[in-house]
């Protein structure tokens, strides 16, 4: 039993990272109908920026600077890339996002180089156990940070004036514009939030695996999460991330031995396929309110 | 010296996607505190005219290429739509367009976005909206996607009211509503005009209703204004009576006579 719980917890802690990446996708998709292919590259970019800043300044300042860079990136993306594409079909926006992903990756690597870099935040990695369930402080720290971020975002969207405006934009762009909500600025704020989320994900994964090109591939891990959670649902992204994280870990440990292991890599996609068959809009996809 | 009108549209031309000419020189005035109606059939250019004024055409890849739009004497045709809202000109779009996943109260509050953090003023406005639309009070926590069409229209008007407008552009507020409800909505519009001194520019297909409540009217066809005048004069105009009000000199037209007598409009569209 203790072993089961340990596998479950460690899965959940990985899952919350999936949640973060998927959350970035969901936020941007909800607000601007763009399937942001560049979400993974934004994580890489943030990781590279942080490593770069860390060589010349202390951690807290480097974090602030990284978030500053991500904010500039968000505004640049919206005002330079997407402004001329207002009211264009979704496929064109999608192509623009693919282009953007290579651009972000290229810029990041040309500034900070292509070599894999270690990222040390000075968070101790101490393994301890509660009734024989082994956990480590490093994973718990990032789980906690991600949790706080998620709660903060939910409060922001539900309780603040800007959050309300962003929800309005997500429902109907033109109507939002007609009541005086500046659409481009709303999108920029959304991209900025997605950038912050990407930063946390990038830093968490980067400090575990090293900051390198493969970091941008975590975007693919988010795809099954999005299908499971519903592409435009914040709650969905968070819960589905946890389900996928826990699911793949449990499957690997308990089912893996029977089929020779390696389930982890494709289990999420299998889960996503099942969902596509039976519940294509995911667990929490936006209910389409159709008046009859 | 004539007083400058609140809104002055001067010979505007609107082109969509750089090629499609939708408005071919439209001019109109709305006086401070007045109600002006804009009549015309489907595709005459009413909606485009309103969107050109509120600057929403830009969000649909349209552009005002000629002419000017002045609000309180200032040119607004090159401005961004939210800045125009902040000046006190707001459009209520056709088809109500409430935010369906927001509650009625949240939806209303989005209308006050341009007023920033004026918490006290916004709260007063919210109470004023509930006073005019008491039906919304019961539905304040319901998502607007689940309220009735009439309530949605009330919510849309109330939301616009939250911006403290001096001029509201209403696009087909009667669309898809039962006649009694249309009457109720129009009465509230007139009441808002009287008590809150909000001028109205009203695009309508329901010419009867629009001319009953407006002081002045413009008739559009094919992207042009073809006739304008006081509401009473328009109501008596033989062409308007026939083509927009469905009346002839002898009352309702009988289809037996159609073959023998086909009236031609006395204007060129």
Coordinates of C-alpha atoms in Angstrom, one line a residue:
Chain A
X1 CA 0.0 0.0 0.0
X2 CA 2.8 2.4 0.9
X3 CA 4.4 1.6 -2.4
X4 CA 1.2 2.3 -4.3
X5 CA 0.8 5.7 -2.5
X6 CA 4.5 6.6 -3.2
X7 CA 4.0 5.8 -6.9
X8 CA 0.8 7.8 -6.9
X9 CA 2.3 10.8 -5.2
X10 CA 5.3 11.0 -7.4
X11 CA 3.0 10.7 -10.4
X12 CA 0.9 13.6 -9.1
X13 CA 4.0 15.7 -8.6
X14 CA 5.1 15.1 -12.2
X15 CA 1.5 15.6 -13.2
X16 CA 1.3 19.1 -11.8
X17 CA 4.0 20.1 -14.2
X18 CA 2.0 18.7 -17.1
X19 CA -0.9 20.8 -15.7
X20 CA 1.2 23.9 -15.9
X21 CA 2.1 23.4 -19.5
X22 CA -1.4 22.5 -20.4
X23 CA -2.7 25.5 -18.5
X24 CA -0.6 27.8 -20.7
X25 CA -2.2 26.2 -23.8
X26 CA -5.7 26.5 -22.4
X27 CA -5.4 30.1 -21.3
X28 CA -4.3 31.3 -24.7
X29 CA -6.7 29.1 -26.6
X30 CA -9.6 30.3 -24.5
X31 CA -8.7 34.0 -24.9
X32 CA -7.6 34.2 -28.5
X33 CA -8.4 31.0 -30.3
X34 CA -4.8 30.4 -31.0
X35 CA -3.5 26.9 -30.4
X36 CA -0.2 28.1 -29.0
X37 CA 2.3 25.7 -30.5
X38 CA 5.1 27.7 -28.9
X39 CA 4.1 27.0 -25.3
X40 CA 6.9 24.4 -24.9
X41 CA 9.4 26.8 -26.6
X42 CA 8.4 29.5 -24.2
X43 CA 9.4 27.2 -21.3
X44 CA 12.7 26.6 -23.0
X45 CA 13.2 30.3 -23.6
X46 CA 12.4 31.1 -20.0
X47 CA 14.8 28.4 -18.8
X48 CA 17.5 29.7 -21.0
X49 CA 16.9 33.2 -19.9
X50 CA 17.0 32.3 -16.2
X51 CA 20.3 30.4 -16.7
X52 CA 21.7 33.3 -18.5
X53 CA 20.7 35.8 -15.8
X54 CA 21.9 33.5 -13.0
X55 CA 25.5 33.9 -14.2
X56 CA 25.5 37.6 -13.4
X57 CA 22.9 38.1 -10.6
X58 CA 21.3 36.4 -7.6
X59 CA 18.3 34.1 -8.0
X60 CA 15.5 36.4 -7.0
X61 CA 16.6 39.1 -9.3
X62 CA 17.1 36.6 -12.1
X63 CA 13.6 35.4 -11.7
X64 CA 12.2 38.9 -11.9
X65 CA 14.3 39.6 -15.0
X66 CA 13.1 36.3 -16.6
X67 CA 9.5 37.2 -16.0
X68 CA 10.2 40.6 -17.4
X69 CA 11.7 39.0 -20.6
X70 CA 8.6 36.8 -20.9
X71 CA 6.3 39.8 -20.6
X72 CA 8.2 41.5 -23.4
X73 CA 7.9 38.4 -25.4
X74 CA 4.2 38.2 -24.8
X75 CA 3.5 41.8 -25.8
X76 CA 5.8 41.4 -28.9
X77 CA 4.0 38.3 -29.9
X78 CA 0.6 39.8 -29.7
X79 CA 1.3 43.3 -31.1
X80 CA 3.8 42.2 -33.8
X81 CA 2.7 38.7 -34.8
X82 CA -1.0 38.5 -34.1
X83 CA -2.2 42.1 -34.6
X84 CA -2.2 41.9 -38.4
X85 CA -4.0 38.6 -38.2
X86 CA -7.1 39.8 -36.3
X87 CA -10.2 38.0 -37.5
X88 CA -8.3 35.6 -39.7
X89 CA -9.3 31.9 -39.8
X90 CA -8.0 29.6 -37.0
X91 CA -5.7 27.7 -39.3
X92 CA -3.8 30.8 -40.2
X93 CA -3.4 31.6 -36.5
X94 CA -2.1 28.1 -35.9
X95 CA 0.5 28.4 -38.7
X96 CA 1.6 31.7 -37.2
X97 CA 2.0 29.9 -33.8
X98 CA 4.1 27.2 -35.4
X99 CA 6.3 29.8 -37.0
X100 CA 6.5 31.5 -33.6
X101 CA 7.6 28.4 -31.9
X102 CA 10.7 28.1 -34.2
X103 CA 11.3 31.8 -33.9
X104 CA 11.3 31.7 -30.1
X105 CA 13.5 28.6 -30.0
X106 CA 15.9 30.2 -32.5
X107 CA 16.1 33.5 -30.7
X108 CA 16.6 31.8 -27.3
X109 CA 19.4 29.6 -28.6
X110 CA 21.1 32.3 -30.5
X111 CA 21.3 34.5 -27.4
X112 CA 22.2 31.9 -24.9
X113 CA 23.6 29.1 -27.0
X114 CA 22.6 25.5 -27.8
X115 CA 24.6 23.7 -25.2
X116 CA 22.6 21.9 -22.5
X117 CA 22.9 23.8 -19.2
X118 CA 22.5 22.8 -15.7
X119 CA 20.2 24.9 -13.6
X120 CA 20.8 24.8 -9.9
X121 CA 18.3 26.7 -7.7
X122 CA 19.7 25.6 -4.4
X123 CA 16.6 23.7 -3.5
X124 CA 17.7 20.7 -1.4
X125 CA 16.8 17.3 -2.6
X126 CA 16.2 15.4 0.5
X127 CA 14.3 12.2 0.4
X128 CA 12.2 11.5 3.5
X129 CA 9.3 9.2 4.3
X130 CA 6.0 9.5 5.9
X131 CA 4.9 6.0 7.0
X132 CA 7.2 4.5 4.4
X133 CA 5.9 6.6 1.6
X134 CA 9.1 8.1 0.2
X135 CA 8.9 11.7 -1.1
X136 CA 11.6 14.3 -1.8
X137 CA 11.7 18.0 -0.9
X138 CA 12.5 19.1 -4.4
X139 CA 9.4 17.7 -6.0
X140 CA 7.3 18.9 -3.1
X141 CA 8.6 22.4 -3.5
X142 CA 7.6 22.6 -7.1
X143 CA 4.3 20.9 -6.5
X144 CA 3.6 23.6 -3.9
X145 CA 4.7 26.5 -6.2
X146 CA 2.5 25.1 -9.0
X147 CA -0.4 24.7 -6.6
X148 CA -0.1 28.3 -5.3
X149 CA 0.1 29.6 -8.9
X150 CA -3.0 27.7 -9.9
X151 CA -5.0 29.0 -7.0
X152 CA -3.8 32.5 -7.7
X153 CA -4.9 32.3 -11.3
X154 CA -8.3 31.0 -10.4
X155 CA -8.8 33.9 -7.9
X156 CA -7.5 36.4 -10.5
X157 CA -9.9 35.2 -13.2
X158 CA -12.9 35.1 -10.8
X159 CA -12.4 38.1 -8.6
X160 CA -10.6 40.9 -10.4
X161 CA -11.7 43.4 -13.0
X162 CA -9.1 42.3 -15.5
X163 CA -9.9 38.7 -14.9
X164 CA -13.5 39.3 -15.7
X165 CA -12.6 41.2 -18.8
X166 CA -10.4 38.3 -19.9
X167 CA -13.3 35.9 -19.4
X168 CA -15.5 38.2 -21.5
X169 CA -12.9 38.2 -24.2
X170 CA -12.8 34.4 -24.1
X171 CA -16.6 34.3 -24.7
X172 CA -16.9 36.8 -27.5
X173 CA -14.1 38.9 -28.9
X174 CA -16.1 41.4 -30.8
X175 CA -18.7 42.0 -28.0
X176 CA -15.8 42.5 -25.6
X177 CA -14.3 45.1 -27.8
X178 CA -17.7 46.8 -28.2
X179 CA -18.0 47.3 -24.4
X180 CA -14.6 48.9 -24.4
X181 CA -12.2 46.0 -23.4
X182 CA -9.0 46.6 -25.4
X183 CA -8.7 43.3 -27.1
X184 CA -5.0 43.3 -28.0
X185 CA -4.0 44.3 -24.5
X186 CA -6.3 41.6 -23.1
X187 CA -4.5 39.1 -25.3
X188 CA -1.1 40.4 -24.3
X189 CA -2.0 39.9 -20.6
X190 CA -3.1 36.4 -21.4
X191 CA 0.1 35.6 -23.2
X192 CA 2.0 37.1 -20.3
X193 CA 0.3 34.8 -17.8
X194 CA 1.0 31.9 -20.1
X195 CA 4.6 33.1 -20.1
X196 CA 4.8 33.1 -16.3
X197 CA 3.3 29.6 -16.3
X198 CA 5.8 28.5 -18.9
X199 CA 8.5 30.0 -16.8
X200 CA 7.6 27.9 -13.7
X201 CA 7.3 24.8 -15.9
X202 CA 10.6 25.5 -17.7
X203 CA 12.4 26.1 -14.4
X204 CA 11.0 23.0 -12.8
X205 CA 11.8 20.7 -15.7
X206 CA 15.0 22.5 -16.5
X207 CA 16.4 22.0 -13.0
X208 CA 15.5 18.4 -13.1
X209 CA 16.7 17.5 -16.6
X210 CA 18.9 20.4 -17.5
X211 CA 18.0 23.3 -19.7
X212 CA 18.2 22.0 -23.3
X213 CA 16.4 21.7 -26.5
X214 CA 14.3 18.7 -25.4
X215 CA 12.6 21.0 -22.9
X216 CA 10.5 22.4 -25.7
X217 CA 9.1 18.9 -26.3
X218 CA 7.2 19.0 -23.0
X219 CA 4.6 20.7 -25.1
X220 CA 3.8 17.3 -26.6
X221 CA 3.2 15.9 -23.1
X222 CA 0.6 18.5 -22.7
X223 CA -1.4 17.4 -25.8
X224 CA -3.1 14.4 -24.2
X225 CA -3.6 16.5 -21.1
X226 CA -5.5 19.0 -23.1
X227 CA -7.6 16.3 -24.8
X228 CA -8.4 14.8 -21.4
X229 CA -9.2 18.1 -19.7
X230 CA -10.9 19.9 -22.6
X231 CA -8.8 22.4 -24.5
X232 CA -10.5 25.5 -23.1
X233 CA -10.8 24.5 -19.5
X234 CA -8.5 25.8 -16.8
X235 CA -9.9 23.3 -14.2
X236 CA -9.6 20.6 -16.9
X237 CA -6.0 21.3 -17.6
X238 CA -5.1 21.1 -13.9
X239 CA -7.0 18.0 -13.1
X240 CA -6.1 16.2 -16.4
X241 CA -2.4 17.0 -15.8
X242 CA -2.7 15.2 -12.4
X243 CA -4.6 12.3 -13.9
X244 CA -2.0 11.9 -16.7
X245 CA 0.9 12.2 -14.3
X246 CA -0.5 9.7 -11.8
X247 CA -1.8 7.5 -14.5
X248 CA 1.4 7.1 -16.4
X249 CA 3.4 6.5 -13.3
X250 CA 1.0 3.9 -12.0
X251 CA 0.8 2.2 -15.4
X252 CA 4.5 2.1 -15.7
X253 CA 5.0 0.5 -12.3
X254 CA 2.1 -1.8 -12.2
X255 CA 1.3 -2.7 -15.8
X256 CA 4.7 -2.1 -17.3
X257 CA 6.3 -5.4 -16.1
X258 CA 3.7 -7.4 -17.9
X259 CA 4.4 -5.9 -21.3
X260 CA 8.1 -5.2 -20.9
X261 CA 7.9 -1.6 -19.6
X262 CA 8.0 1.7 -21.4
X263 CA 4.3 2.2 -21.0
X264 CA 4.9 5.7 -19.6
X265 CA 5.8 7.2 -22.9
X266 CA 2.6 6.3 -24.7
X267 CA 0.1 5.7 -21.9
X268 CA -1.1 9.4 -21.9
X269 CA -1.8 9.2 -25.6
X270 CA -3.8 6.0 -25.2
X271 CA -5.8 7.7 -22.5
X272 CA -6.4 10.6 -24.8
X273 CA -7.6 8.3 -27.6
X274 CA -10.1 6.7 -25.3
X275 CA -11.4 10.2 -24.4
X276 CA -11.6 11.2 -28.1
X277 CA -13.9 8.2 -28.6
X278 CA -16.2 8.8 -25.7
X279 CA -15.9 12.4 -24.6
X280 CA -14.3 14.4 -27.4
X281 CA -14.6 17.7 -25.5
X282 CA -12.8 16.3 -22.5
X283 CA -13.7 16.2 -18.9
X284 CA -14.3 19.9 -18.6
X285 CA -14.5 21.3 -22.1
X286 CA -16.6 24.4 -22.5
X287 CA -20.2 23.4 -22.5
X288 CA -21.6 24.8 -25.7
X289 CA -24.7 26.7 -24.7
X290 CA -27.0 26.2 -27.6
X291 CA -30.4 27.9 -27.5
X292 CA -33.2 26.0 -29.1
Chain B
X1 CA -25.9 79.4 -35.8
X2 CA -27.0 75.8 -35.5
X3 CA -25.8 73.9 -32.5
X4 CA -23.2 71.3 -33.4
X5 CA -24.7 67.8 -33.2
X6 CA -23.4 65.2 -30.7
X7 CA -22.5 62.8 -33.6
X8 CA -21.8 64.0 -37.1
X9 CA -21.1 61.4 -39.8
X10 CA -19.8 63.1 -42.8
X11 CA -19.9 61.3 -46.2
X12 CA -18.1 58.1 -45.1
X13 CA -17.1 55.2 -47.2
X14 CA -16.4 51.7 -45.8
X15 CA -14.4 49.1 -47.5
X16 CA -14.0 45.5 -46.3
X17 CA -10.9 43.4 -47.0
X18 CA -9.6 46.2 -49.1
X19 CA -12.0 45.4 -52.0
X20 CA -15.7 45.3 -51.0
X21 CA -17.3 48.7 -50.9
X22 CA -20.1 48.5 -48.4
X23 CA -20.9 52.2 -47.7
X24 CA -20.8 54.7 -50.5
X25 CA -21.0 58.0 -48.8
X26 CA -23.2 58.1 -45.7
X27 CA -23.9 61.2 -43.8
X28 CA -26.0 61.6 -40.7
X29 CA -26.4 63.6 -37.5
X30 CA -27.5 62.8 -34.0
X31 CA -28.4 65.7 -31.8
X32 CA -27.6 65.7 -28.1
X33 CA -30.3 63.7 -26.3
X34 CA -32.1 62.9 -29.4
X35 CA -33.4 59.6 -30.8
X36 CA -32.6 59.0 -34.5
X37 CA -33.5 55.9 -36.4
X38 CA -31.8 54.3 -39.3
X39 CA -34.1 52.2 -41.4
X40 CA -33.4 49.9 -44.3
X41 CA -33.8 46.3 -45.4
X42 CA -31.3 43.5 -44.9
X43 CA -27.9 44.4 -46.4
X44 CA -28.7 48.1 -46.8
X45 CA -25.6 49.0 -44.7
X46 CA -27.2 49.8 -41.3
X47 CA -24.9 47.6 -39.3
X48 CA -21.8 48.7 -41.1
X49 CA -22.8 52.3 -40.5
X50 CA -23.0 51.7 -36.8
X51 CA -19.8 49.7 -36.7
X52 CA -18.0 52.4 -38.7
X53 CA -19.1 54.9 -36.0
X54 CA -18.1 52.7 -33.1
X55 CA -14.9 51.7 -34.9
X56 CA -15.8 48.0 -34.7
X57 CA -15.3 47.6 -38.5
X58 CA -11.6 47.4 -37.9
X59 CA -12.1 44.2 -36.0
X60 CA -13.7 42.7 -39.1
X61 CA -11.0 43.8 -41.4
X62 CA -13.0 46.8 -42.6
X63 CA -11.9 50.4 -42.9
X64 CA -13.4 53.8 -43.2
X65 CA -11.6 55.1 -46.3
X66 CA -13.3 58.4 -46.9
X67 CA -15.2 60.9 -44.8
X68 CA -15.1 61.7 -41.1
X69 CA -17.0 60.8 -38.0
X70 CA -17.1 63.4 -35.3
X71 CA -18.3 62.9 -31.7
X72 CA -18.7 66.0 -29.6
X73 CA -16.7 67.9 -32.2
X74 CA -13.7 65.5 -32.1
X75 CA -12.8 63.1 -34.9
X76 CA -13.1 59.5 -33.8
X77 CA -12.8 57.6 -37.1
X78 CA -9.1 56.8 -36.5
X79 CA -9.5 55.8 -32.9
X80 CA -9.5 52.4 -31.3
X81 CA -12.9 51.2 -30.3
X82 CA -12.4 51.1 -26.5
X83 CA -11.2 54.7 -26.6
X84 CA -14.5 55.7 -28.2
X85 CA -16.4 53.8 -25.5
X86 CA -14.5 55.8 -22.9
X87 CA -15.7 59.0 -24.6
X88 CA -19.3 57.9 -24.1
X89 CA -20.3 56.3 -27.4
X90 CA -21.2 52.6 -27.1
X91 CA -22.7 50.1 -29.5
X92 CA -25.1 47.4 -28.6
X93 CA -24.5 44.8 -31.3
X94 CA -27.1 42.9 -33.2
X95 CA -28.1 39.6 -31.7
X96 CA -27.5 40.8 -28.1
X97 CA -24.1 39.1 -27.7
X98 CA -24.0 38.7 -24.0
X99 CA -21.1 36.7 -22.6
X100 CA -22.8 33.4 -22.2
X101 CA -20.5 31.9 -19.6
X102 CA -20.6 35.0 -17.4
X103 CA -23.3 35.6 -14.9
X104 CA -25.7 38.5 -15.5
X105 CA -24.0 40.6 -12.9
X106 CA -20.5 39.9 -14.2
X107 CA -21.7 40.6 -17.7
X108 CA -23.1 44.0 -16.6
X109 CA -19.9 44.8 -14.9
X110 CA -17.8 44.2 -18.0
X111 CA -19.6 47.3 -19.4
X112 CA -17.9 49.4 -16.8
X113 CA -14.5 48.3 -17.8
X114 CA -13.5 51.7 -19.2
X115 CA -14.4 53.4 -15.9
X116 CA -11.5 51.7 -14.2
X117 CA -11.7 51.2 -10.4
X118 CA -14.4 53.8 -9.6
X119 CA -16.0 51.2 -7.3
X120 CA -18.6 53.6 -5.8
X121 CA -19.8 55.0 -9.2
X122 CA -20.0 51.6 -10.7
X123 CA -22.1 50.2 -7.9
X124 CA -24.5 53.1 -8.3
X125 CA -24.7 52.4 -12.0
X126 CA -25.4 48.8 -11.3
X127 CA -28.3 49.8 -9.1
X128 CA -29.6 52.1 -11.8
X129 CA -29.5 49.3 -14.3
X130 CA -31.4 47.0 -11.9
X131 CA -34.0 49.8 -11.4
X132 CA -34.7 50.0 -15.2
X133 CA -34.6 46.2 -15.6
X134 CA -36.0 44.7 -12.4
X135 CA -36.2 41.4 -14.2
X136 CA -32.5 41.1 -14.2
X137 CA -32.3 41.3 -10.4
X138 CA -33.7 37.7 -10.0
X139 CA -31.3 36.5 -12.7
X140 CA -28.2 38.2 -11.5
X141 CA -26.4 34.9 -10.7
X142 CA -27.6 33.0 -13.7
X143 CA -25.3 32.6 -16.7
X144 CA -26.4 34.8 -19.5
X145 CA -26.4 31.8 -21.9
X146 CA -29.4 30.4 -20.0
X147 CA -31.6 33.5 -19.7
X148 CA -34.4 34.3 -22.1
X149 CA -34.0 36.4 -25.3
X150 CA -35.7 39.4 -23.8
X151 CA -33.6 39.2 -20.7
X152 CA -30.5 39.0 -22.8
X153 CA -31.5 42.1 -24.7
X154 CA -32.1 43.9 -21.4
X155 CA -28.7 42.6 -20.2
X156 CA -27.0 44.0 -23.3
X157 CA -28.6 47.4 -22.9
X158 CA -27.9 47.4 -19.2
X159 CA -24.3 46.5 -19.9
X160 CA -23.9 49.4 -22.3
X161 CA -25.5 51.7 -19.7
X162 CA -22.8 50.7 -17.3
X163 CA -20.3 52.6 -19.5
X164 CA -22.2 55.9 -18.7
X165 CA -22.7 56.6 -22.4
X166 CA -23.9 59.8 -24.0
X167 CA -24.8 58.0 -27.2
X168 CA -25.9 54.4 -27.7
X169 CA -25.9 52.8 -31.0
X170 CA -28.6 50.1 -31.0
X171 CA -28.5 47.5 -33.7
X172 CA -31.9 45.8 -34.2
X173 CA -33.0 45.6 -30.5
X174 CA -36.3 44.1 -31.7
X175 CA -34.8 41.2 -33.5
X176 CA -36.3 37.9 -32.6
X177 CA -38.4 39.2 -29.7
X178 CA -42.2 38.9 -29.2
X179 CA -44.1 42.1 -30.0
X180 CA -45.1 42.8 -26.4
X181 CA -41.4 42.5 -25.4
X182 CA -40.4 44.8 -28.3
X183 CA -42.8 47.4 -27.0
X184 CA -41.4 47.0 -23.5
X185 CA -37.8 47.4 -24.6
X186 CA -38.6 50.4 -26.7
X187 CA -40.4 52.1 -23.8
X188 CA -37.3 51.5 -21.7
X189 CA -35.1 53.0 -24.4
X190 CA -37.3 56.1 -24.5
X191 CA -37.3 56.3 -20.7
X192 CA -33.4 56.1 -20.7
X193 CA -33.4 58.8 -23.3
X194 CA -35.6 61.1 -21.1
X195 CA -34.2 60.4 -17.7
X196 CA -30.5 59.7 -18.3
X197 CA -30.3 61.9 -21.3
X198 CA -28.7 59.2 -23.5
X199 CA -29.0 59.9 -27.2
X200 CA -29.9 56.9 -29.3
X201 CA -29.1 56.0 -32.9
X202 CA -31.4 53.1 -33.7
X203 CA -30.9 50.8 -36.6
X204 CA -34.1 48.9 -37.2
X205 CA -36.1 46.9 -39.8
X206 CA -39.2 47.4 -37.7
X207 CA -39.8 50.8 -39.3
X208 CA -43.2 51.2 -37.6
X209 CA -41.8 50.9 -34.1
X210 CA -38.7 52.9 -34.9
X211 CA -40.6 55.9 -36.4
X212 CA -43.0 55.8 -33.5
X213 CA -40.3 56.5 -31.0
X214 CA -37.7 58.5 -32.9
X215 CA -37.7 62.2 -33.7
X216 CA -35.8 61.9 -37.0
X217 CA -35.1 59.1 -39.4
X218 CA -32.7 58.1 -42.2
X219 CA -33.6 55.5 -44.8
X220 CA -30.7 53.5 -46.3
X221 CA -30.5 51.4 -49.4
X222 CA -27.5 49.8 -51.0
X223 CA -25.0 51.6 -48.8
X224 CA -26.4 55.1 -49.2
X225 CA -28.9 57.3 -47.4
X226 CA -31.7 57.7 -49.8
X227 CA -34.2 59.7 -47.7
X228 CA -34.2 61.5 -44.4
X229 CA -36.6 63.7 -42.5
X230 CA -38.6 64.2 -39.3
X231 CA -40.2 60.9 -38.1
X232 CA -43.6 62.4 -38.7
X233 CA -42.8 63.5 -42.3
X234 CA -41.3 60.1 -43.1
X235 CA -44.4 58.4 -41.7
X236 CA -46.5 60.4 -44.2
X237 CA -44.2 59.9 -47.1
X238 CA -46.0 57.8 -49.7
X239 CA -42.9 55.7 -50.6
X240 CA -42.0 55.0 -47.0
X241 CA -45.6 54.1 -46.3
X242 CA -45.6 51.6 -49.1
X243 CA -42.2 50.1 -48.9
X244 CA -41.4 50.3 -45.2
X245 CA -44.7 50.5 -43.4
X246 CA -46.7 48.2 -45.8
X247 CA -49.5 50.8 -46.2
X248 CA -50.9 52.5 -49.3
X249 CA -53.3 55.4 -49.6
X250 CA -56.2 53.0 -49.4
X251 CA -55.0 51.1 -46.4
X252 CA -53.6 47.6 -46.6
X253 CA -52.7 46.7 -50.2
X254 CA -54.7 44.0 -51.8
X255 CA -52.7 41.6 -53.8
X256 CA -55.5 41.6 -56.5
X257 CA -54.3 45.0 -57.5
X258 CA -50.6 44.3 -57.6
X259 CA -50.6 43.4 -61.3
X260 CA -52.2 46.7 -62.3
X261 CA -50.4 49.1 -60.1
X262 CA -46.8 48.9 -59.2
X263 CA -45.5 51.9 -57.5
X264 CA -41.9 52.9 -58.2
X265 CA -39.8 54.5 -55.6
X266 CA -39.2 58.2 -56.2
X267 CA -35.5 58.0 -55.3
X268 CA -32.6 56.4 -57.0
X269 CA -30.7 53.9 -55.0

